Amino acid sequence: MRLIRESFSLFRGRFLYRNSRNPRFRPYVSAANGRNEDRGSSNKNIKDSAEVVIIGGGVVGVSIAYHLARLGLPNVVLLEKSELTAGSTWHAAGLTAFYHPGINMKKVHYYSINLFSQLEEETGQNLSFHRPGSIRLATTAKRMDEFHYQMQRQGWHQAPQMIIDVQKILEYFPLLNTDKILGGLYNPLDGHIDPYSLTMALASGARKYGADIICGKPVTGLKLRNDGKWEINTSDGTVTAKHVVNATGFWAYEVGKMIGLELPLVPIHHQYIVTSSIPEVKALKKEPPVLRHLEGSFYLRKERDGLLVGPYEHQDKMKLCEDWIINGVPPGFGKELFQPDLDRLTDHLEVAMDLVPVLRTANIQTTVSGPIMYTPDLSPLVGPFIDYPNLWMAAGFGYGIIHSGGIGKYLADWIITGEPPYDLIETDPNRFSKWTTRNYVFEKARESYGMNNSYTYPKEERWAGRPTTRVPTIYNQLLNSGAEMGFHAGWEQPAWFASKSDKKGYIPSFRRTNWFEPVGRECNLVLNAIGIIDLSPFGKLELLGKDATAFLDRIVANNVPKVGTTNISHMLSSSGRVYSELTVTTLAADHFFIVTGSGSELHDLRWMKEYASKWNSQVSFKNVTDEMACLGIAGPLSREVLLKLTNNPVTNKEFPFLHIRNIDVAGVPVRAMRISYTGELGWELYHKKEDTSKLYSALLEAGKQHGIGNFGTYALNSLR
């Protein structure tokens, strides 16, 4: 127990805010000339104008500057308030991993690691890039299930990944106690890099290709001009730019406030320890892989001749910097750290000592406790922001080192070409809107950090901060009917319905679980009778104006539907690539109703507004998502139920597929669209949200003799 019992007092005697005794925080030395690398030019004058101004000199901001300049964009300027790497970059643990539990972000990781592998040769800067591989350890059968699930998600990606047995794990890391280990997920080309050296190499490359990096020039204000350009006020004058990028790390919230944005960000206290030299570690002939003990919720790797251990505390022990959001980041905070709190790490370090027994006799040389920025869902904010032309976000990186290369290339491509190189909708900065309260951000960030190493389930739900204000009008009626809720873009929406005999609640699994049979029951209901579903979370947009038809004809890869009809169209980028999928309905020659997925609401609206502005189209947009509800009915008996509630004709001849009619249903005016995601006969009934309860009750009553029942999104997606 020496690590635990002695290190607390040992630490308090040794801790320095900028601990130069730790090799992680040494001044950068160039391998080429042995001299301290220039950290940025503080004596440069601010230019009057630039093509792009990047605010923030952390690894992400410098990577964006590097990639923009490398791609040939002239007049790229990066402004840093103090010195490069100040903020979260300098104290990062520097892990580099091909692994990501999602799909799209794997591309970001892949590019980053490949960039790091050639950057040293390109710039002549020593990166201290280690590639011993990494192993995610399974100590439960459920975790092994997850590894097999993740192998399915990795198959079409280029990076190698494999499941290995205990014997192989011990071969790679011979100091382990393998008693509780069942297997591992092995990524042989993972590793870690020195964040300071990486940033300086990117900065060197950025300057080589023509970018200006100016330090010691804090940004004091932002203003969007009438001509669409940005004025960036600094302590040393004003620069006008076509594009501005907010890459300011834990200052990103402050910079957003300069133009009235309250970004969904909060800094978190992250801690890791570095031990002094351990003889058994020093004696290893080969650097062992980075370990991630998922149940213990920590990463562990070799650091010089010792070990570095970085826990992610459970949400009831971790600490947010709420005061920074409420009162602002302390002035001058840059390369400082927090007072550490090892009590929060005790449980994790106990597991680490059980896993690597030599830790028990080790001394803690340094404890790092610094801020890292989190969003509510752990994915960063990357891309343009709606209603703020050419304002780009690159903020909220809980893993800025591994994201830096890929995000730098991704944003540079988008800024230069006008379209993203591939889909990263999970990082869209517009995914959080007016329903995202400050308390929601705090609760979800605490949950996301605390569940950092939790299982990544299919159909995963997380419950902090719910429900938000975005609940259906019939929320309580749905709950009383057995609804088990899912969460989509702030909305609560039934995922499935439990009967009295079903096992209720959220019981996630990589195998069949409690909702398997109920979802099958709901599928049969829709296939053979009639089901009803709340589709209110759909993004619902109105497009109006004399150029509306011409605008749509240009932006979607389909014919504009005739008045009173609907089609499914793909909205295209300027190069003809698919940006999103929409349902387009023509209400009049100058009036269109556009429906998109709940997660694409502002993603798609922003794109349309951008191109309407570029083409000087005389159109206007109205987002009616929150004021208009939708109930869907689907199944072979849906027409019989509808006939009981309306005097309007609904026969196949008079109301064909992909047509729309304004009709009354049970006395409720509805915009009825004959379409269903299930493929069965059905209608989507759009109406004012205050009428939902009346319409829902009437449909259930009229459908009793036909066996009507509720169905949720799990059945919907199965049938579609």
XYZ file of C-alpha atoms in Angstrom:
720
model
C 0.000 0.000 0.000
C 3.002 2.285 -0.218
C 1.657 3.961 -3.333
C -1.531 4.951 -1.566
C -0.409 5.557 2.008
C 2.864 7.339 1.352
C 2.072 9.202 -1.828
C -0.557 11.454 -0.316
C 1.918 13.198 1.974
C 4.714 12.714 -0.520
C 2.666 14.409 -3.171
C 1.731 17.378 -1.030
C 5.398 18.024 -0.387
C 6.454 17.722 -4.021
C 3.659 19.232 -6.077
C 4.501 22.265 -8.188
C 2.096 24.017 -10.534
C 4.689 23.821 -13.304
C 6.771 20.864 -12.319
C 9.914 20.934 -14.451
C 11.217 17.865 -12.598
C 8.716 15.738 -14.501
C 10.049 14.837 -17.950
C 6.526 15.228 -19.316
C 6.765 18.973 -18.739
C 10.328 19.712 -19.831
C 10.983 22.707 -22.126
C 10.810 21.559 -25.720
C 14.194 20.876 -27.320
C 14.587 20.423 -31.044
C 16.329 17.216 -32.044
C 17.859 19.043 -34.965
C 19.654 21.818 -33.138
C 19.260 21.235 -29.414
C 17.826 24.738 -28.909
C 14.482 25.682 -27.421
C 11.902 25.832 -30.183
C 10.174 29.157 -30.834
C 6.803 28.998 -29.081
C 5.219 31.586 -31.368
C 5.973 35.155 -32.299
C 4.727 37.683 -29.776
C 6.367 40.688 -31.422
C 4.530 40.422 -34.725
C 2.048 43.106 -35.630
C -1.557 42.070 -36.108
C -2.506 42.012 -39.784
C -5.373 44.148 -41.002
C -6.998 41.234 -42.810
C -6.802 37.469 -43.174
C -8.586 34.684 -44.966
C -8.923 32.619 -41.794
C -8.241 33.576 -38.187
C -7.892 30.668 -35.755
C -8.260 31.633 -32.111
C -6.346 29.291 -29.829
C -2.852 27.822 -29.894
C -3.518 24.390 -28.483
C -2.828 21.285 -30.522
C -6.201 21.429 -32.337
C -5.916 25.084 -33.330
C -2.319 24.672 -34.517
C -3.328 21.571 -36.510
C -6.052 23.550 -38.290
C -3.516 26.261 -39.177
C -1.064 23.615 -40.408
C -3.607 21.921 -42.643
C -5.060 25.126 -44.088
C -1.600 26.369 -44.987
C -0.448 22.987 -46.258
C -3.467 22.860 -48.576
C -2.375 26.183 -50.045
C -4.762 28.640 -48.423
C -2.996 32.003 -48.172
C -3.164 34.439 -45.267
C -3.905 32.047 -42.406
C -3.440 33.615 -38.970
C -3.470 31.915 -35.577
C -3.869 34.072 -32.476
C -2.886 32.740 -29.049
C -3.445 34.752 -25.886
C -0.318 33.485 -24.127
C 1.906 30.751 -25.599
C 1.389 27.638 -27.677
C 0.095 24.584 -25.766
C -1.213 26.733 -22.877
C -4.522 25.297 -21.718
C -5.263 21.587 -21.831
C -2.661 20.531 -24.400
C 0.511 20.848 -22.360
C -0.595 18.575 -19.521
C -2.329 15.901 -21.652
C -1.298 12.271 -21.268
C -0.797 12.097 -25.047
C -2.544 8.800 -25.818
C -2.949 7.878 -29.477
C -5.430 5.160 -30.387
C -6.953 3.858 -33.592
C -9.826 2.552 -31.475
C -13.054 4.511 -31.178
C -16.381 2.971 -30.089
C -18.282 4.766 -32.856
C -17.919 4.585 -36.614
C -17.171 7.976 -38.167
C -14.625 9.172 -35.604
C -12.437 6.165 -36.432
C -11.487 8.078 -39.587
C -10.283 11.008 -37.482
C -8.104 8.732 -35.341
C -6.712 6.938 -38.380
C -5.650 10.143 -40.080
C -4.132 11.580 -36.896
C -1.854 8.612 -36.255
C -0.733 8.454 -39.864
C 0.025 12.178 -39.769
C 2.045 11.829 -36.562
C 4.060 9.003 -38.091
C 5.378 11.228 -40.901
C 5.388 14.657 -39.222
C 8.801 14.206 -37.643
C 10.451 13.639 -41.007
C 8.530 16.517 -42.583
C 9.372 19.114 -39.929
C 12.622 17.847 -38.415
C 11.081 18.023 -34.949
C 11.377 15.177 -32.451
C 7.836 14.107 -31.479
C 8.647 11.415 -28.915
C 6.062 9.234 -30.665
C 5.862 5.762 -29.094
C 3.865 2.973 -30.767
C 3.885 -0.041 -28.448
C 0.220 -0.816 -29.177
C -2.658 -0.835 -26.698
C -4.811 -3.451 -25.040
C -8.312 -2.922 -23.666
C -8.742 -5.498 -20.905
C -11.880 -7.551 -20.339
C -12.535 -8.771 -16.819
C -16.218 -9.673 -17.373
C -18.033 -11.863 -19.880
C -20.113 -8.863 -20.920
C -16.946 -6.992 -21.820
C -15.890 -9.848 -24.058
C -19.274 -9.550 -25.762
C -18.511 -5.882 -26.328
C -15.161 -6.726 -27.896
C -16.842 -9.040 -30.397
C -19.382 -6.295 -31.131
C -16.563 -3.812 -31.688
C -14.791 -6.203 -34.028
C -17.886 -6.104 -36.240
C -17.742 -2.301 -36.274
C -14.027 -2.270 -37.098
C -14.068 -4.681 -40.021
C -14.232 -2.172 -42.863
C -11.646 0.171 -41.328
C -7.996 -0.043 -42.305
C -6.394 -0.065 -38.855
C -5.559 -3.510 -37.433
C -7.516 -4.684 -34.392
C -7.892 -8.148 -32.882
C -9.067 -10.035 -29.819
C -6.212 -11.728 -27.953
C -6.137 -14.257 -25.132
C -4.628 -13.962 -21.667
C -1.411 -15.723 -22.613
C -0.780 -13.215 -25.380
C -1.600 -10.284 -23.066
C 0.989 -11.534 -20.557
C 3.527 -11.920 -23.335
C 3.076 -8.259 -24.265
C 2.952 -6.981 -20.663
C 4.762 -9.487 -18.388
C 4.259 -7.492 -15.169
C 0.510 -8.139 -15.073
C -1.551 -10.116 -12.614
C -3.865 -11.896 -15.047
C -6.095 -13.661 -12.492
C -9.195 -11.623 -13.403
C -8.473 -11.042 -17.086
C -10.547 -12.922 -19.676
C -9.105 -11.416 -22.845
C -8.150 -8.201 -24.556
C -8.922 -6.033 -27.556
C -5.534 -5.358 -29.107
C -4.636 -2.457 -31.383
C -0.976 -3.099 -32.288
C -0.206 0.357 -33.734
C -1.558 2.534 -30.900
C 0.664 4.390 -28.487
C 1.369 7.843 -27.071
C 3.046 11.077 -28.099
C 4.488 14.130 -26.360
C 1.722 16.772 -26.779
C 4.131 19.699 -26.477
C 6.461 18.357 -29.156
C 3.534 17.471 -31.423
C 2.131 20.996 -31.189
C 5.501 22.573 -31.885
C 6.027 20.329 -34.910
C 2.622 21.300 -36.307
C 3.442 24.950 -35.665
C 6.750 24.559 -37.484
C 4.932 23.005 -40.420
C 2.271 25.705 -40.419
C 4.919 28.435 -40.617
C 6.766 26.492 -43.319
C 3.640 26.589 -45.484
C 2.988 30.277 -44.848
C 0.712 30.568 -41.805
C 1.320 33.293 -39.230
C 1.276 32.201 -35.582
C 1.094 35.158 -33.227
C 1.274 34.645 -29.466
C 0.649 37.022 -26.616
C -2.309 38.618 -28.405
C -5.542 37.845 -26.540
C -8.780 38.246 -28.465
C -11.033 40.773 -26.739
C -14.061 40.808 -29.029
C -15.767 39.370 -32.114
C -18.186 41.077 -34.473
C -19.981 39.847 -37.585
C -20.103 42.657 -40.132
C -22.924 43.323 -42.583
C -20.740 42.105 -45.442
C -20.389 38.689 -43.765
C -16.797 39.173 -42.641
C -15.604 39.006 -39.054
C -13.809 41.615 -37.019
C -11.522 40.049 -34.420
C -10.465 42.569 -31.811
C -7.200 41.913 -30.000
C -5.042 43.650 -27.455
C -2.973 44.920 -30.386
C -5.551 45.957 -32.974
C -8.285 44.470 -35.154
C -8.034 41.940 -37.953
C -10.822 41.349 -40.475
C -11.305 37.804 -41.714
C -13.621 35.835 -43.953
C -13.541 32.867 -41.556
C -12.981 32.646 -37.823
C -12.356 29.410 -35.892
C -13.031 29.073 -32.159
C -10.370 26.564 -31.066
C -9.816 28.024 -27.621
C -10.164 24.936 -25.409
C -11.486 25.828 -21.979
C -11.806 29.453 -23.133
C -14.262 28.440 -25.895
C -17.299 29.237 -23.765
C -15.892 32.711 -23.045
C -15.227 33.361 -26.733
C -18.738 32.200 -27.614
C -20.202 34.699 -25.167
C -18.526 37.505 -27.122
C -21.209 37.069 -29.784
C -24.048 35.920 -27.547
C -23.549 32.153 -27.842
C -23.794 29.935 -24.770
C -21.917 26.874 -25.926
C -22.664 23.522 -24.237
C -19.223 23.131 -22.683
C -17.821 22.644 -19.203
C -14.243 22.026 -18.017
C -13.589 18.937 -15.917
C -10.786 18.208 -13.437
C -8.856 15.285 -14.902
C -6.024 13.747 -12.907
C -3.255 11.273 -13.542
C -0.205 10.176 -11.598
C 3.348 9.496 -12.732
C 5.564 7.282 -10.596
C 9.279 7.490 -10.098
C 11.481 4.782 -11.587
C 10.337 1.196 -10.946
C 13.126 -1.391 -11.276
C 10.887 -4.027 -12.869
C 9.644 -1.518 -15.447
C 13.181 -0.339 -16.168
C 14.248 -3.953 -16.720
C 11.669 -4.566 -19.464
C 13.368 -5.251 -22.801
C 10.509 -3.743 -24.784
C 7.990 -1.001 -24.041
C 4.697 -2.667 -23.085
C 1.373 -1.665 -24.667
C -0.831 1.039 -23.206
C -3.426 -0.671 -21.010
C -7.026 0.334 -20.472
C -8.647 -1.417 -17.533
C -12.289 -0.778 -18.342
C -13.942 -1.926 -15.111
C -11.287 -0.095 -13.096
C -11.792 2.903 -15.418
C -8.193 3.940 -15.962
C -5.439 3.938 -18.552
C -1.897 2.883 -17.708
C 1.325 3.156 -19.662
C 5.086 3.306 -19.281
C 6.515 6.778 -18.633
C 10.323 6.792 -18.719
C 11.189 4.018 -16.235
C 7.971 4.404 -14.267
C 4.268 4.136 -14.926
C 1.547 6.684 -15.649
C -1.985 5.929 -14.401
C -4.974 8.050 -15.410
C -8.358 7.249 -13.829
C -11.784 8.486 -14.850
C -13.643 8.801 -11.562
C -17.274 7.839 -11.183
C -19.666 10.748 -11.577
C -20.283 11.009 -7.836
C -16.553 11.657 -7.227
C -15.389 13.628 -10.261
C -15.341 17.423 -10.291
C -16.622 19.962 -12.811
C -15.490 23.567 -13.121
C -19.034 24.952 -13.023
C -17.654 28.144 -11.520
C -15.667 28.765 -14.707
C -18.895 28.766 -16.707
C -20.765 30.882 -14.187
C -17.997 33.337 -13.255
C -15.533 32.942 -16.127
C -12.125 31.291 -16.421
C -9.719 32.809 -13.876
C -7.758 35.576 -15.637
C -4.303 34.453 -16.655
C -5.013 30.735 -16.262
C -3.020 28.996 -18.971
C -0.187 26.692 -17.939
C -1.418 26.226 -14.409
C -2.914 23.183 -12.721
C -5.450 22.522 -9.998
C -4.668 21.436 -6.479
C -4.846 17.637 -6.772
C -7.272 15.414 -4.915
C -5.925 11.876 -4.662
C -8.812 10.760 -2.461
C -10.943 10.705 -5.624
C -8.544 8.222 -7.236
C -8.139 5.713 -4.396
C -10.530 3.041 -5.717
C -9.003 3.160 -9.193
C -5.428 3.003 -7.907
C -6.305 -0.032 -5.795
C -7.420 -1.826 -8.970
C -4.280 -0.635 -10.768
C -2.073 -2.067 -8.010
C -3.922 -5.367 -8.221
C -3.389 -5.395 -11.994
C 0.290 -4.349 -11.881
C 1.598 -5.431 -8.444
C 4.910 -3.539 -8.775
C 2.887 -0.350 -8.351
C 2.492 -1.180 -4.660
C 6.108 -0.331 -3.927
C 6.286 2.695 -6.227
C 6.461 6.357 -5.254
C 4.387 9.034 -6.929
C 6.710 11.512 -8.580
C 4.040 13.836 -10.006
C 0.301 14.213 -9.954
C -1.276 16.214 -12.756
C -4.692 17.743 -12.121
C -5.777 19.962 -14.986
C -8.835 21.068 -16.948
C -10.147 19.267 -20.017
C -13.264 20.392 -21.846
C -16.380 18.240 -22.166
C -19.635 18.476 -24.067
C -22.781 16.742 -22.765
C -22.253 13.678 -24.974
C -18.431 13.585 -25.022
C -18.185 14.328 -28.774
C -16.568 17.676 -29.628
C -18.177 20.649 -31.377
C -16.757 20.660 -34.904
C -18.015 22.606 -37.891
C -19.924 25.764 -38.799
C -22.534 27.338 -36.543
C -26.044 28.156 -37.736
C -26.913 31.847 -38.303
C -23.249 32.869 -37.875
C -21.745 32.689 -41.380
C -18.197 31.362 -41.530
C -17.962 30.891 -37.757
C -16.323 27.523 -37.147
C -16.190 25.519 -33.937
C -13.328 23.278 -32.881
C -14.024 22.940 -29.170
C -14.996 20.477 -26.478
C -12.196 17.973 -27.045
C -11.913 15.497 -24.220
C -9.288 13.736 -26.387
C -7.651 16.631 -28.199
C -4.337 14.916 -28.957
C -5.719 12.011 -30.966
C -8.396 14.198 -32.556
C -6.034 17.013 -33.500
C -4.676 15.714 -36.787
C -7.913 14.357 -38.208
C -10.016 17.324 -37.135
C -7.430 19.756 -38.493
C -7.650 18.096 -41.916
C -11.442 17.718 -41.740
C -12.074 21.404 -40.978
C -9.428 22.629 -43.413
C -11.045 20.633 -46.228
C -14.480 21.989 -45.330
C -13.332 25.611 -45.109
C -11.507 25.434 -48.440
C -13.964 23.346 -50.498
C -17.225 24.424 -48.867
C -18.251 20.921 -47.866
C -17.173 18.300 -45.327
C -14.989 15.493 -46.695
C -17.128 12.863 -44.931
C -19.965 12.595 -42.444
C -19.289 13.641 -38.850
C -22.822 14.618 -37.870
C -22.183 13.414 -34.306
C -19.848 16.405 -33.863
C -22.211 18.985 -35.414
C -22.063 22.002 -33.058
C -25.738 22.669 -33.789
C -26.930 19.388 -32.263
C -27.561 21.171 -28.960
C -30.130 23.943 -29.243
C -32.416 25.999 -27.011
C -33.512 22.937 -25.018
C -29.938 22.524 -23.752
C -29.893 24.210 -20.353
C -26.809 24.880 -18.279
C -27.868 22.284 -15.705
C -28.326 19.753 -18.491
C -24.763 20.413 -19.661
C -23.407 19.953 -16.146
C -25.343 16.733 -15.486
C -24.528 15.149 -18.830
C -20.837 16.096 -18.720
C -20.586 14.547 -15.264
C -22.283 11.402 -16.579
C -20.152 11.223 -19.741
C -16.910 11.555 -17.816
C -17.974 9.069 -15.156
C -19.048 6.559 -17.810
C -15.948 7.083 -19.935
C -15.076 3.387 -19.867
C -18.622 2.097 -19.688
C -19.993 -0.411 -22.178
C -20.897 0.846 -25.646
C -24.173 -0.961 -26.203
C -26.342 -1.132 -29.288
C -29.359 1.110 -28.588
C -27.571 2.690 -25.641
C -29.466 5.122 -23.416
C -28.029 7.412 -20.764
C -30.291 9.025 -18.237
C -28.729 12.118 -16.669
C -30.555 15.387 -17.337
C -33.707 13.688 -18.583
C -36.391 14.464 -19.418
C -35.587 17.803 -21.017
C -38.270 20.314 -21.964
C -38.695 18.521 -25.302
C -41.323 15.971 -24.375
C -44.409 15.016 -26.403
C -47.713 16.549 -25.387
C -48.938 13.022 -24.680
C -45.841 12.109 -22.661
C -47.771 10.914 -19.594
C -50.296 9.020 -21.729
C -47.470 7.197 -23.438
C -45.836 6.340 -20.105
C -49.171 5.030 -18.807
C -49.358 2.833 -21.895
C -46.039 1.212 -21.017
C -43.688 3.368 -23.065
C -39.978 2.813 -22.483
C -38.393 6.028 -23.644
C -35.480 6.702 -25.937
C -33.707 10.015 -26.391
C -33.255 11.834 -29.700
C -31.916 15.387 -30.046
C -33.453 16.441 -26.752
C -36.724 14.612 -27.362
C -38.189 11.794 -25.327
C -39.734 9.287 -27.732
C -41.047 5.770 -27.067
C -38.504 3.128 -28.052
C -40.842 0.221 -27.222
C -43.880 -0.558 -25.107
C -43.980 -2.997 -22.210
C -47.132 -4.950 -21.416
C -48.004 -6.063 -17.882
C -46.264 -9.394 -18.414
C -43.056 -7.906 -19.824
C -39.961 -7.112 -17.828
C -39.887 -3.331 -17.782
C -36.967 -0.936 -17.749
C -33.740 -0.363 -19.608
C -31.685 -3.566 -19.568
C -28.957 -3.170 -22.188
C -27.159 -6.163 -23.613
C -25.092 -7.376 -26.554
C -27.547 -10.263 -26.777
C -31.338 -10.503 -26.832
C -32.767 -8.635 -23.901
C -36.120 -7.672 -22.385
C -37.340 -5.675 -25.378
C -36.747 -8.361 -27.994
C -40.148 -10.051 -27.721
C -42.140 -6.804 -27.254
C -40.550 -5.291 -30.360
C -41.420 -8.422 -32.322
C -44.991 -8.063 -31.065
C -45.083 -4.456 -32.266
C -43.724 -5.441 -35.688
C -46.485 -8.019 -36.075
C -49.035 -5.414 -35.018
C -48.011 -3.093 -37.841
C -47.666 -5.903 -40.384
C -51.095 -7.394 -39.670
C -53.317 -4.720 -38.104
C -52.556 -1.099 -37.195
C -50.030 0.640 -34.990
C -49.742 4.225 -33.820
C -46.461 6.052 -33.137
C -45.474 9.522 -31.964
C -43.203 11.033 -34.636
C -43.085 14.548 -33.195
C -39.248 14.621 -32.952
C -38.951 14.832 -36.746
C -37.271 18.066 -37.832
C -40.025 20.056 -39.562
C -39.135 23.041 -41.748
C -41.138 25.414 -43.947
C -39.543 26.917 -47.064
C -41.258 29.926 -48.631
C -40.548 32.553 -51.275
C -40.605 33.268 -54.987
C -37.311 31.412 -55.533
C -38.321 28.402 -53.423
C -38.870 26.038 -56.354
C -35.647 27.028 -58.118
C -33.718 26.771 -54.852
C -34.942 23.237 -54.148
C -34.398 22.177 -57.743
C -30.778 23.172 -57.352
C -30.059 21.727 -53.912
C -31.710 18.273 -54.080
C -31.099 15.283 -56.368
C -34.700 14.762 -57.365
C -37.454 16.503 -59.245
C -39.353 19.051 -57.185
C -42.686 17.341 -56.445
C -45.910 18.704 -57.865
C -48.301 20.627 -55.631
C -49.959 18.239 -53.184
C -47.312 15.540 -53.516
C -44.256 14.364 -51.624
C -40.970 12.740 -52.493
C -37.848 11.602 -50.723
C -34.837 13.606 -51.861
C -31.148 13.745 -51.141
C -29.747 17.185 -50.437
C -26.443 17.550 -52.229
C -23.186 19.366 -51.728
C -21.743 21.532 -54.476
C -19.682 18.589 -55.760
C -22.734 16.330 -55.929
C -22.158 14.327 -52.744
C -25.024 13.424 -50.434
C -25.308 15.742 -47.426
C -28.645 14.527 -46.035
C -31.966 12.873 -46.808
C -35.246 14.806 -46.709
C -38.941 14.402 -47.332
C -40.007 17.305 -49.555
C -43.680 18.204 -49.897
C -45.029 20.941 -52.179
C -47.893 22.815 -50.523
C -47.952 25.613 -53.124
C -45.662 26.894 -55.863
C -43.833 29.043 -53.324
C -44.378 26.958 -50.183
C -42.668 23.684 -49.235
C -42.802 21.457 -46.157
C -39.511 19.673 -45.453
C -39.138 16.848 -42.924
C -35.824 15.449 -41.736
C -34.571 13.300 -38.886
C -34.567 14.619 -35.342
C -30.774 14.652 -35.205
C -30.556 16.543 -38.510
C -32.901 19.429 -37.740
C -30.369 22.285 -37.490
C -27.714 20.367 -39.420
C -29.937 20.516 -42.526
C -31.455 23.935 -41.883
C -27.992 25.492 -41.584
C -26.940 23.967 -44.900
C -30.019 25.290 -46.688
C -29.591 28.766 -45.215
C -25.934 28.818 -46.257
C -26.705 28.006 -49.871
C -29.718 30.291 -50.044
C -27.375 33.100 -49.009
C -24.633 32.083 -51.468
C -27.091 32.018 -54.355
C -28.976 35.170 -53.250
C -32.194 33.162 -53.328
C -35.346 35.044 -52.352
C -36.512 32.474 -49.833
C -37.231 32.291 -46.117
C -37.223 29.427 -43.645
C -39.396 28.679 -40.643
C -38.507 25.958 -38.179
C -41.808 24.512 -36.913
C -40.302 21.451 -35.200
C -41.392 22.408 -31.683
C -44.817 23.820 -32.525
C -46.018 21.050 -34.840
C -46.530 17.479 -33.635
C -46.942 14.320 -35.679
C -48.718 11.015 -35.090
C -48.133 8.165 -37.483
C -50.502 5.293 -38.181
C -49.357 2.275 -40.155
C -50.691 -1.147 -41.070
C -53.190 -2.763 -43.437
C -56.158 -1.589 -41.330
C -55.075 2.051 -40.992
C -57.480 3.247 -43.707
C -60.445 1.667 -41.905
C -59.568 3.552 -38.731
C -59.063 6.837 -40.548
C -62.422 6.492 -42.332
C -64.183 6.497 -38.958
C -62.731 9.865 -38.029
C -62.876 11.935 -41.218
C -65.340 12.854 -43.942
C -62.515 13.438 -46.367
C -61.850 10.749 -48.968
C -58.908 8.493 -48.135
C -59.271 5.760 -50.752
C -56.265 4.710 -52.781
C -57.636 6.496 -55.839
C -58.523 9.738 -54.101
C -55.577 9.804 -51.682
C -52.649 8.031 -53.404
C -49.270 7.183 -51.939
C -46.910 10.162 -51.516
C -49.740 12.683 -51.584
C -50.716 15.213 -48.945
C -54.126 16.628 -47.985
C -55.359 19.103 -45.397
C -58.159 17.198 -43.688
C -60.036 17.037 -40.385
C -59.504 13.954 -38.242
C -61.758 13.743 -35.190
C -62.284 17.486 -35.467
C -58.553 18.195 -35.526
C -57.109 19.975 -38.582
C -54.208 17.871 -39.838
C -51.740 17.952 -42.680
C -52.061 14.299 -43.662
C -49.228 12.758 -45.652
C -49.690 9.273 -47.044
C -46.361 7.725 -46.219
C -44.920 5.461 -43.557
C -41.387 4.505 -42.600
C -42.557 0.934 -42.079
C -43.468 0.347 -45.726
C -47.037 -0.554 -44.797
C -50.142 1.450 -45.659
C -50.034 4.501 -43.433
C -50.263 8.218 -42.844
C -48.272 10.836 -40.993
C -50.680 13.282 -39.396
C -49.067 16.672 -38.735
C -50.965 19.017 -36.441
C -50.648 21.662 -33.735
C -49.066 20.130 -30.666
C -51.919 21.270 -28.414
C -54.246 18.949 -30.389
C -52.129 15.804 -29.979
C -53.939 14.395 -26.960
C -57.353 14.727 -28.598
C -56.149 13.173 -31.860
C -54.270 10.346 -30.123
C -57.262 9.393 -27.965
C -59.620 9.471 -30.950
C -57.366 7.204 -33.022
C -57.043 4.694 -30.174
C -60.805 4.635 -29.621
C -61.617 4.272 -33.320
C -59.055 1.515 -33.706
C -60.131 -0.648 -30.786
C -62.084 -3.160 -32.860
C -59.174 -3.360 -35.313
C -56.615 -4.158 -32.618
C -54.762 -0.853 -32.696
C -51.735 -0.521 -30.423
C -48.671 1.579 -29.805
C -45.317 0.891 -31.369
C -41.952 2.543 -30.877
C -38.800 3.445 -32.728
C -37.192 0.015 -32.305
C -40.000 -1.607 -34.286
C -40.051 1.287 -36.742
C -36.364 0.873 -37.535
C -36.722 -2.904 -37.746
C -39.553 -2.615 -40.271
C -38.070 0.160 -42.367
